[in-house]
PDB file of C-alpha atoms in Angstrom:
ATOM      1  CA  MET P   1       0.000   0.000   0.000  1.00  0.00           C
ATOM      2  CA  THR P   2       1.371   3.421  -0.916  1.00  0.00           C
ATOM      3  CA  GLU P   3       2.226   6.025   1.708  1.00  0.00           C
ATOM      4  CA  GLN P   4      -0.363   8.391   0.226  1.00  0.00           C
ATOM      5  CA  LYS P   5      -3.148   5.812   0.708  1.00  0.00           C
ATOM      6  CA  ILE P   6      -2.028   5.215   4.298  1.00  0.00           C
ATOM      7  CA  ASP P   7      -1.994   8.965   4.976  1.00  0.00           C
ATOM      8  CA  LYS P   8      -5.522   9.306   3.568  1.00  0.00           C
ATOM      9  CA  ARG P   9      -6.740   6.406   5.699  1.00  0.00           C
ATOM     10  CA  VAL P  10      -5.169   7.908   8.817  1.00  0.00           C
ATOM     11  CA  ALA P  11      -6.742  11.298   8.023  1.00  0.00           C
ATOM     12  CA  ARG P  12     -10.169   9.681   7.499  1.00  0.00           C
ATOM     13  CA  THR P  13      -9.865   7.741  10.772  1.00  0.00           C
ATOM     14  CA  LYS P  14      -8.883  10.849  12.717  1.00  0.00           C
ATOM     15  CA  THR P  15     -11.743  12.809  11.145  1.00  0.00           C
ATOM     16  CA  ARG P  16     -14.234  10.111  12.176  1.00  0.00           C
ATOM     17  CA  LEU P  17     -12.836  10.124  15.706  1.00  0.00           C
ATOM     18  CA  LYS P  18     -13.002  13.931  15.926  1.00  0.00           C
ATOM     19  CA  GLU P  19     -16.557  14.077  14.619  1.00  0.00           C
ATOM     20  CA  GLY P  20     -17.585  11.279  16.971  1.00  0.00           C
ATOM     21  CA  LEU P  21     -16.019  13.048  19.925  1.00  0.00           C
ATOM     22  CA  ALA P  22     -17.787  16.278  18.959  1.00  0.00           C
ATOM     23  CA  ASP P  23     -21.134  14.445  18.826  1.00  0.00           C
ATOM     24  CA  LEU P  24     -20.595  12.781  22.200  1.00  0.00           C
ATOM     25  CA  MET P  25     -19.509  16.074  23.790  1.00  0.00           C
ATOM     26  CA  THR P  26     -22.885  17.578  22.938  1.00  0.00           C
ATOM     27  CA  ARG P  27     -24.480  14.952  25.181  1.00  0.00           C
ATOM     28  CA  LYS P  28     -22.087  14.598  28.097  1.00  0.00           C
ATOM     29  CA  SER P  29     -18.944  16.000  29.701  1.00  0.00           C
ATOM     30  CA  ILE P  30     -15.544  14.985  28.385  1.00  0.00           C
ATOM     31  CA  GLN P  31     -14.837  13.170  31.671  1.00  0.00           C
ATOM     32  CA  GLU P  32     -17.781  10.850  31.024  1.00  0.00           C
ATOM     33  CA  ILE P  33     -16.672   9.789  27.529  1.00  0.00           C
ATOM     34  CA  THR P  34     -14.703   6.541  27.333  1.00  0.00           C
ATOM     35  CA  VAL P  35     -12.505   5.158  24.565  1.00  0.00           C
ATOM     36  CA  LYS P  36     -14.821   2.145  24.324  1.00  0.00           C
ATOM     37  CA  GLU P  37     -17.851   4.380  23.833  1.00  0.00           C
ATOM     38  CA  LEU P  38     -16.125   6.531  21.207  1.00  0.00           C
ATOM     39  CA  VAL P  39     -14.777   3.664  19.094  1.00  0.00           C
ATOM     40  CA  GLU P  40     -18.133   1.893  19.169  1.00  0.00           C
ATOM     41  CA  TYR P  41     -19.840   5.132  18.142  1.00  0.00           C
ATOM     42  CA  VAL P  42     -17.574   5.625  15.090  1.00  0.00           C
ATOM     43  CA  HIS P  43     -17.212   1.897  14.308  1.00  0.00           C
ATOM     44  CA  ILE P  44     -13.449   1.473  14.572  1.00  0.00           C
ATOM     45  CA  ASN P  45     -11.261  -0.849  16.656  1.00  0.00           C
ATOM     46  CA  ARG P  46      -9.828   0.226  19.985  1.00  0.00           C
ATOM     47  CA  SER P  47      -6.373  -0.687  18.701  1.00  0.00           C
ATOM     48  CA  THR P  48      -6.821   1.843  15.875  1.00  0.00           C
ATOM     49  CA  PHE P  49      -7.649   4.554  18.422  1.00  0.00           C
ATOM     50  CA  TYR P  50      -4.511   3.713  20.410  1.00  0.00           C
ATOM     51  CA  LEU P  51      -2.350   4.053  17.302  1.00  0.00           C
ATOM     52  CA  HIS P  52      -3.088   7.781  17.452  1.00  0.00           C
ATOM     53  CA  TYR P  53      -3.967   8.692  21.053  1.00  0.00           C
ATOM     54  CA  SER P  54      -3.273   7.341  24.541  1.00  0.00           C
ATOM     55  CA  ASP P  55      -6.719   8.237  25.937  1.00  0.00           C
ATOM     56  CA  ILE P  56      -9.645  10.643  25.489  1.00  0.00           C
ATOM     57  CA  SER P  57      -7.860  13.447  27.322  1.00  0.00           C
ATOM     58  CA  ASN P  58      -4.805  13.056  25.077  1.00  0.00           C
ATOM     59  CA  MET P  59      -7.036  13.073  22.001  1.00  0.00           C
ATOM     60  CA  LEU P  60      -8.789  16.248  23.151  1.00  0.00           C
ATOM     61  CA  GLU P  61      -5.465  18.025  23.706  1.00  0.00           C
ATOM     62  CA  ASN P  62      -4.268  16.964  20.248  1.00  0.00           C
ATOM     63  CA  VAL P  63      -7.495  18.135  18.618  1.00  0.00           C
ATOM     64  CA  LYS P  64      -7.310  21.459  20.434  1.00  0.00           C
ATOM     65  CA  ARG P  65      -3.687  21.953  19.354  1.00  0.00           C
ATOM     66  CA  GLU P  66      -4.494  21.092  15.717  1.00  0.00           C
ATOM     67  CA  LEU P  67      -7.372  23.586  15.597  1.00  0.00           C
ATOM     68  CA  ILE P  68      -5.238  26.364  17.083  1.00  0.00           C
ATOM     69  CA  GLU P  69      -2.402  25.557  14.656  1.00  0.00           C
ATOM     70  CA  GLU P  70      -4.798  25.698  11.703  1.00  0.00           C
ATOM     71  CA  ILE P  71      -5.971  29.195  12.666  1.00  0.00           C
ATOM     72  CA  ALA P  72      -2.362  30.240  13.360  1.00  0.00           C
ATOM     73  CA  GLU P  73      -1.365  29.117   9.850  1.00  0.00           C
ATOM     74  CA  VAL P  74      -4.101  31.300   8.366  1.00  0.00           C
ATOM     75  CA  MET P  75      -2.921  34.277  10.434  1.00  0.00           C
ATOM     76  CA  GLU P  76       0.728  33.753   9.473  1.00  0.00           C
ATOM     77  CA  SER P  77      -0.104  33.918   5.785  1.00  0.00           C
ATOM     78  CA  TYR P  78      -1.295  37.549   6.027  1.00  0.00           C
ATOM     79  CA  PRO P  79       0.490  40.805   6.871  1.00  0.00           C
ATOM     80  CA  PRO P  80      -0.155  42.151  10.380  1.00  0.00           C
ATOM     81  CA  GLU P  81      -1.834  45.362   9.160  1.00  0.00           C
ATOM     82  CA  PRO P  82      -5.407  45.133  10.539  1.00  0.00           C
ATOM     83  CA  PHE P  83      -6.876  47.762   8.206  1.00  0.00           C
ATOM     84  CA  SER P  84      -5.220  46.661   4.980  1.00  0.00           C
ATOM     85  CA  GLU P  85      -7.171  45.559   1.906  1.00  0.00           C
ATOM     86  CA  GLU P  86      -6.375  41.948   2.763  1.00  0.00           C
ATOM     87  CA  SER P  87      -8.252  42.131   6.074  1.00  0.00           C
ATOM     88  CA  VAL P  88     -11.519  40.871   4.590  1.00  0.00           C
ATOM     89  CA  VAL P  89      -9.727  38.041   2.767  1.00  0.00           C
ATOM     90  CA  PHE P  90      -7.966  37.127   6.010  1.00  0.00           C
ATOM     91  CA  MET P  91     -11.275  37.112   7.900  1.00  0.00           C
ATOM     92  CA  LYS P  92     -12.892  35.010   5.175  1.00  0.00           C
ATOM     93  CA  ASP P  93     -10.132  32.395   5.501  1.00  0.00           C
ATOM     94  CA  VAL P  94     -10.584  32.355   9.287  1.00  0.00           C
ATOM     95  CA  PHE P  95     -14.343  31.834   8.910  1.00  0.00           C
ATOM     96  CA  PHE P  96     -13.767  29.066   6.330  1.00  0.00           C
ATOM     97  CA  SER P  97     -11.450  27.305   8.771  1.00  0.00           C
ATOM     98  CA  LEU P  98     -13.929  27.688  11.618  1.00  0.00           C
ATOM     99  CA  GLY P  99     -16.824  26.568   9.426  1.00  0.00           C
ATOM    100  CA  SER P 100     -15.039  23.449   8.206  1.00  0.00           C
ATOM    101  CA  ASN P 101     -14.690  22.366  11.854  1.00  0.00           C
ATOM    102  CA  ARG P 102     -18.009  23.832  13.018  1.00  0.00           C
ATOM    103  CA  LYS P 103     -19.277  20.795  14.922  1.00  0.00           C
ATOM    104  CA  LEU P 104     -15.984  20.404  16.760  1.00  0.00           C
ATOM    105  CA  TYR P 105     -15.686  24.088  17.669  1.00  0.00           C
ATOM    106  CA  ARG P 106     -19.299  24.135  18.800  1.00  0.00           C
ATOM    107  CA  SER P 107     -18.651  21.200  21.144  1.00  0.00           C
ATOM    108  CA  LEU P 108     -15.382  22.616  22.434  1.00  0.00           C
ATOM    109  CA  MET P 109     -16.899  26.020  23.141  1.00  0.00           C
ATOM    110  CA  GLY P 110     -20.012  24.633  24.821  1.00  0.00           C
ATOM    111  CA  LYS P 111     -20.762  24.139  28.494  1.00  0.00           C
ATOM    112  CA  THR P 112     -19.142  20.705  28.654  1.00  0.00           C
ATOM    113  CA  GLY P 113     -16.131  21.582  26.549  1.00  0.00           C
ATOM    114  CA  ILE P 114     -13.044  23.751  26.801  1.00  0.00           C
ATOM    115  CA  ARG P 115     -12.595  27.373  25.784  1.00  0.00           C
ATOM    116  CA  LEU P 116     -10.646  27.631  22.550  1.00  0.00           C
ATOM    117  CA  CYS P 117     -11.460  31.276  22.068  1.00  0.00           C
ATOM    118  CA  THR P 118      -8.915  32.444  24.631  1.00  0.00           C
ATOM    119  CA  ALA P 119      -5.985  30.874  22.783  1.00  0.00           C
ATOM    120  CA  GLY P 120      -7.183  32.083  19.385  1.00  0.00           C
ATOM    121  CA  ARG P 121      -7.897  35.552  20.710  1.00  0.00           C
ATOM    122  CA  GLY P 122      -4.405  35.734  22.233  1.00  0.00           C
ATOM    123  CA  SER P 123      -2.508  34.854  19.058  1.00  0.00           C
ATOM    124  CA  CYS P 124      -4.752  36.919  16.768  1.00  0.00           C
ATOM    125  CA  GLY P 125      -4.658  39.794  19.226  1.00  0.00           C
ATOM    126  CA  GLU P 126      -0.881  39.930  19.352  1.00  0.00           C
ATOM    127  CA  LYS P 127      -0.640  40.054  15.576  1.00  0.00           C
ATOM    128  CA  CYS P 128      -3.248  42.817  15.284  1.00  0.00           C
ATOM    129  CA  LEU P 129      -1.671  44.890  18.056  1.00  0.00           C
ATOM    130  CA  THR P 130       1.713  44.657  16.367  1.00  0.00           C
ATOM    131  CA  GLY P 131       0.176  45.942  13.138  1.00  0.00           C
ATOM    132  CA  LEU P 132      -1.697  48.730  14.913  1.00  0.00           C
ATOM    133  CA  LYS P 133       1.456  49.934  16.665  1.00  0.00           C
ATOM    134  CA  ARG P 134       3.289  50.034  13.348  1.00  0.00           C
ATOM    135  CA  GLN P 135       0.462  51.782  11.466  1.00  0.00           C
ATOM    136  CA  PHE P 136      -0.690  54.216  14.165  1.00  0.00           C
ATOM    137  CA  PRO P 137       2.041  54.674  16.796  1.00  0.00           C
ATOM    138  CA  ASN P 138       0.574  57.965  18.065  1.00  0.00           C
ATOM    139  CA  GLU P 139      -2.984  56.636  18.379  1.00  0.00           C
ATOM    140  CA  MET P 140      -2.325  53.624  20.606  1.00  0.00           C
ATOM    141  CA  ASN P 141      -3.492  55.065  23.939  1.00  0.00           C
ATOM    142  CA  MET P 142      -7.099  55.169  22.722  1.00  0.00           C
ATOM    143  CA  LEU P 143      -6.930  52.685  19.866  1.00  0.00           C
ATOM    144  CA  LYS P 144      -6.087  49.786  22.192  1.00  0.00           C
ATOM    145  CA  TYR P 145      -9.517  50.117  23.848  1.00  0.00           C
ATOM    146  CA  SER P 146     -11.362  50.126  20.535  1.00  0.00           C
ATOM    147  CA  TYR P 147      -9.293  47.144  19.470  1.00  0.00           C
ATOM    148  CA  ARG P 148     -10.177  45.147  22.610  1.00  0.00           C
ATOM    149  CA  PHE P 149     -13.843  46.034  22.174  1.00  0.00           C
ATOM    150  CA  CYS P 150     -13.775  44.828  18.560  1.00  0.00           C
ATOM    151  CA  LEU P 151     -11.881  41.645  19.442  1.00  0.00           C
ATOM    152  CA  SER P 152     -14.419  40.695  22.104  1.00  0.00           C
ATOM    153  CA  GLY P 153     -17.225  41.466  19.676  1.00  0.00           C
ATOM    154  CA  CYS P 154     -15.651  39.237  17.022  1.00  0.00           C
ATOM    155  CA  VAL P 155     -15.375  36.363  19.494  1.00  0.00           C
ATOM    156  CA  GLY P 156     -19.070  36.764  20.334  1.00  0.00           C
ATOM    157  CA  LEU P 157     -19.949  36.924  16.635  1.00  0.00           C
ATOM    158  CA  ILE P 158     -17.975  33.740  15.933  1.00  0.00           C
ATOM    159  CA  ARG P 159     -19.565  31.875  18.845  1.00  0.00           C
ATOM    160  CA  SER P 160     -23.046  32.891  17.691  1.00  0.00           C
ATOM    161  CA  TRP P 161     -22.311  31.884  14.078  1.00  0.00           C
ATOM    162  CA  LEU P 162     -20.896  28.492  15.070  1.00  0.00           C
ATOM    163  CA  GLN P 163     -24.021  27.682  17.087  1.00  0.00           C
ATOM    164  CA  LYS P 164     -26.248  28.060  14.020  1.00  0.00           C
ATOM    165  CA  ASP P 165     -27.128  25.230  11.681  1.00  0.00           C
ATOM    166  CA  PRO P 166     -24.807  25.530   8.632  1.00  0.00           C
ATOM    167  CA  GLU P 167     -27.800  25.454   6.258  1.00  0.00           C
ATOM    168  CA  ASP P 168     -29.411  28.428   8.030  1.00  0.00           C
ATOM    169  CA  SER P 169     -26.307  30.505   8.655  1.00  0.00           C
ATOM    170  CA  GLU P 170     -24.365  33.110   6.752  1.00  0.00           C
ATOM    171  CA  THR P 171     -21.477  32.078   4.512  1.00  0.00           C
ATOM    172  CA  PRO P 172     -17.855  32.673   5.584  1.00  0.00           C
ATOM    173  CA  GLU P 173     -17.719  35.499   3.027  1.00  0.00           C
ATOM    174  CA  GLU P 174     -20.789  37.170   4.517  1.00  0.00           C
ATOM    175  CA  MET P 175     -19.411  36.808   8.053  1.00  0.00           C
ATOM    176  CA  ALA P 176     -16.035  38.218   7.028  1.00  0.00           C
ATOM    177  CA  ASP P 177     -17.667  41.207   5.353  1.00  0.00           C
ATOM    178  CA  MET P 178     -19.964  41.828   8.323  1.00  0.00           C
ATOM    179  CA  SER P 179     -17.082  41.563  10.821  1.00  0.00           C
ATOM    180  CA  PHE P 180     -14.907  43.952   8.852  1.00  0.00           C
ATOM    181  CA  ARG P 181     -17.702  46.523   8.486  1.00  0.00           C
ATOM    182  CA  LEU P 182     -18.513  46.375  12.214  1.00  0.00           C
ATOM    183  CA  ILE P 183     -14.859  46.746  13.191  1.00  0.00           C
ATOM    184  CA  MET P 184     -14.299  49.640  10.804  1.00  0.00           C
ATOM    185  CA  SER P 185     -17.432  51.448  11.971  1.00  0.00           C
ATOM    186  CA  VAL P 186     -16.162  51.343  15.568  1.00  0.00           C
ATOM    187  CA  ILE P 187     -12.648  52.409  14.576  1.00  0.00           C
ATOM    188  CA  ARG P 188     -13.844  55.259  12.351  1.00  0.00           C
ATOM    189  CA  GLU P 189     -16.354  56.497  14.934  1.00  0.00           C
ATOM    190  CA  THR P 190     -13.864  56.524  17.796  1.00  0.00           C
ATOM    191  CA  HIS P 191     -10.799  57.526  15.749  1.00  0.00           C
ATOM    192  CA  PRO P 192     -11.831  59.943  12.980  1.00  0.00           C
ATOM    193  CA  ARG P 193      -8.228  60.379  11.833  1.00  0.00           C
ATOM    194  CA  ILE P 194      -8.211  56.770  10.646  1.00  0.00           C
ATOM    195  CA  ARG P 195      -9.860  56.988   7.199  1.00  0.00           C
ATOM    196  CA  ARG P 196      -9.276  53.525   5.745  1.00  0.00           C
TER     197      ARG P 196
END
């Protein structure tokens, strides 16, 4: 069997495990989910699970790390200027990434899951602040408050969007456009010298 076929099989298995874990997390706390229950739910062998993870807690940590790394990769591919023309494209890519893992994010951000937003907000926030300091060094005393307000608003917007059924929710493009317009309206209202 070729290495490419093995890689695809491993990716499919991990996807099934992640989706199964997300489903189970909507019904019970992570502490209540067992390996036996998960593998029976997704119809794979326990030995296959143990090829990839040592236990449910280890799997959850790996999934969390992978999701954060995926968002970090999107952020790294764009310049740190928050009000550049690429901002909407950047936001669209973030929403596409979030949407492609919607069920998992929804479970992880729910009552029984963990809070991924804090890690994502931290890494995104640092990049945006760096860009703001470079673009508007004399505006930072007030701009940092507008920025924090917008960042918290974006997190709330993302959480609300992820909770919706994909068939009834806005597209990543629509969410990116809406987010950018909301951010820019706050920035322009509170900082009239910023005309972008």
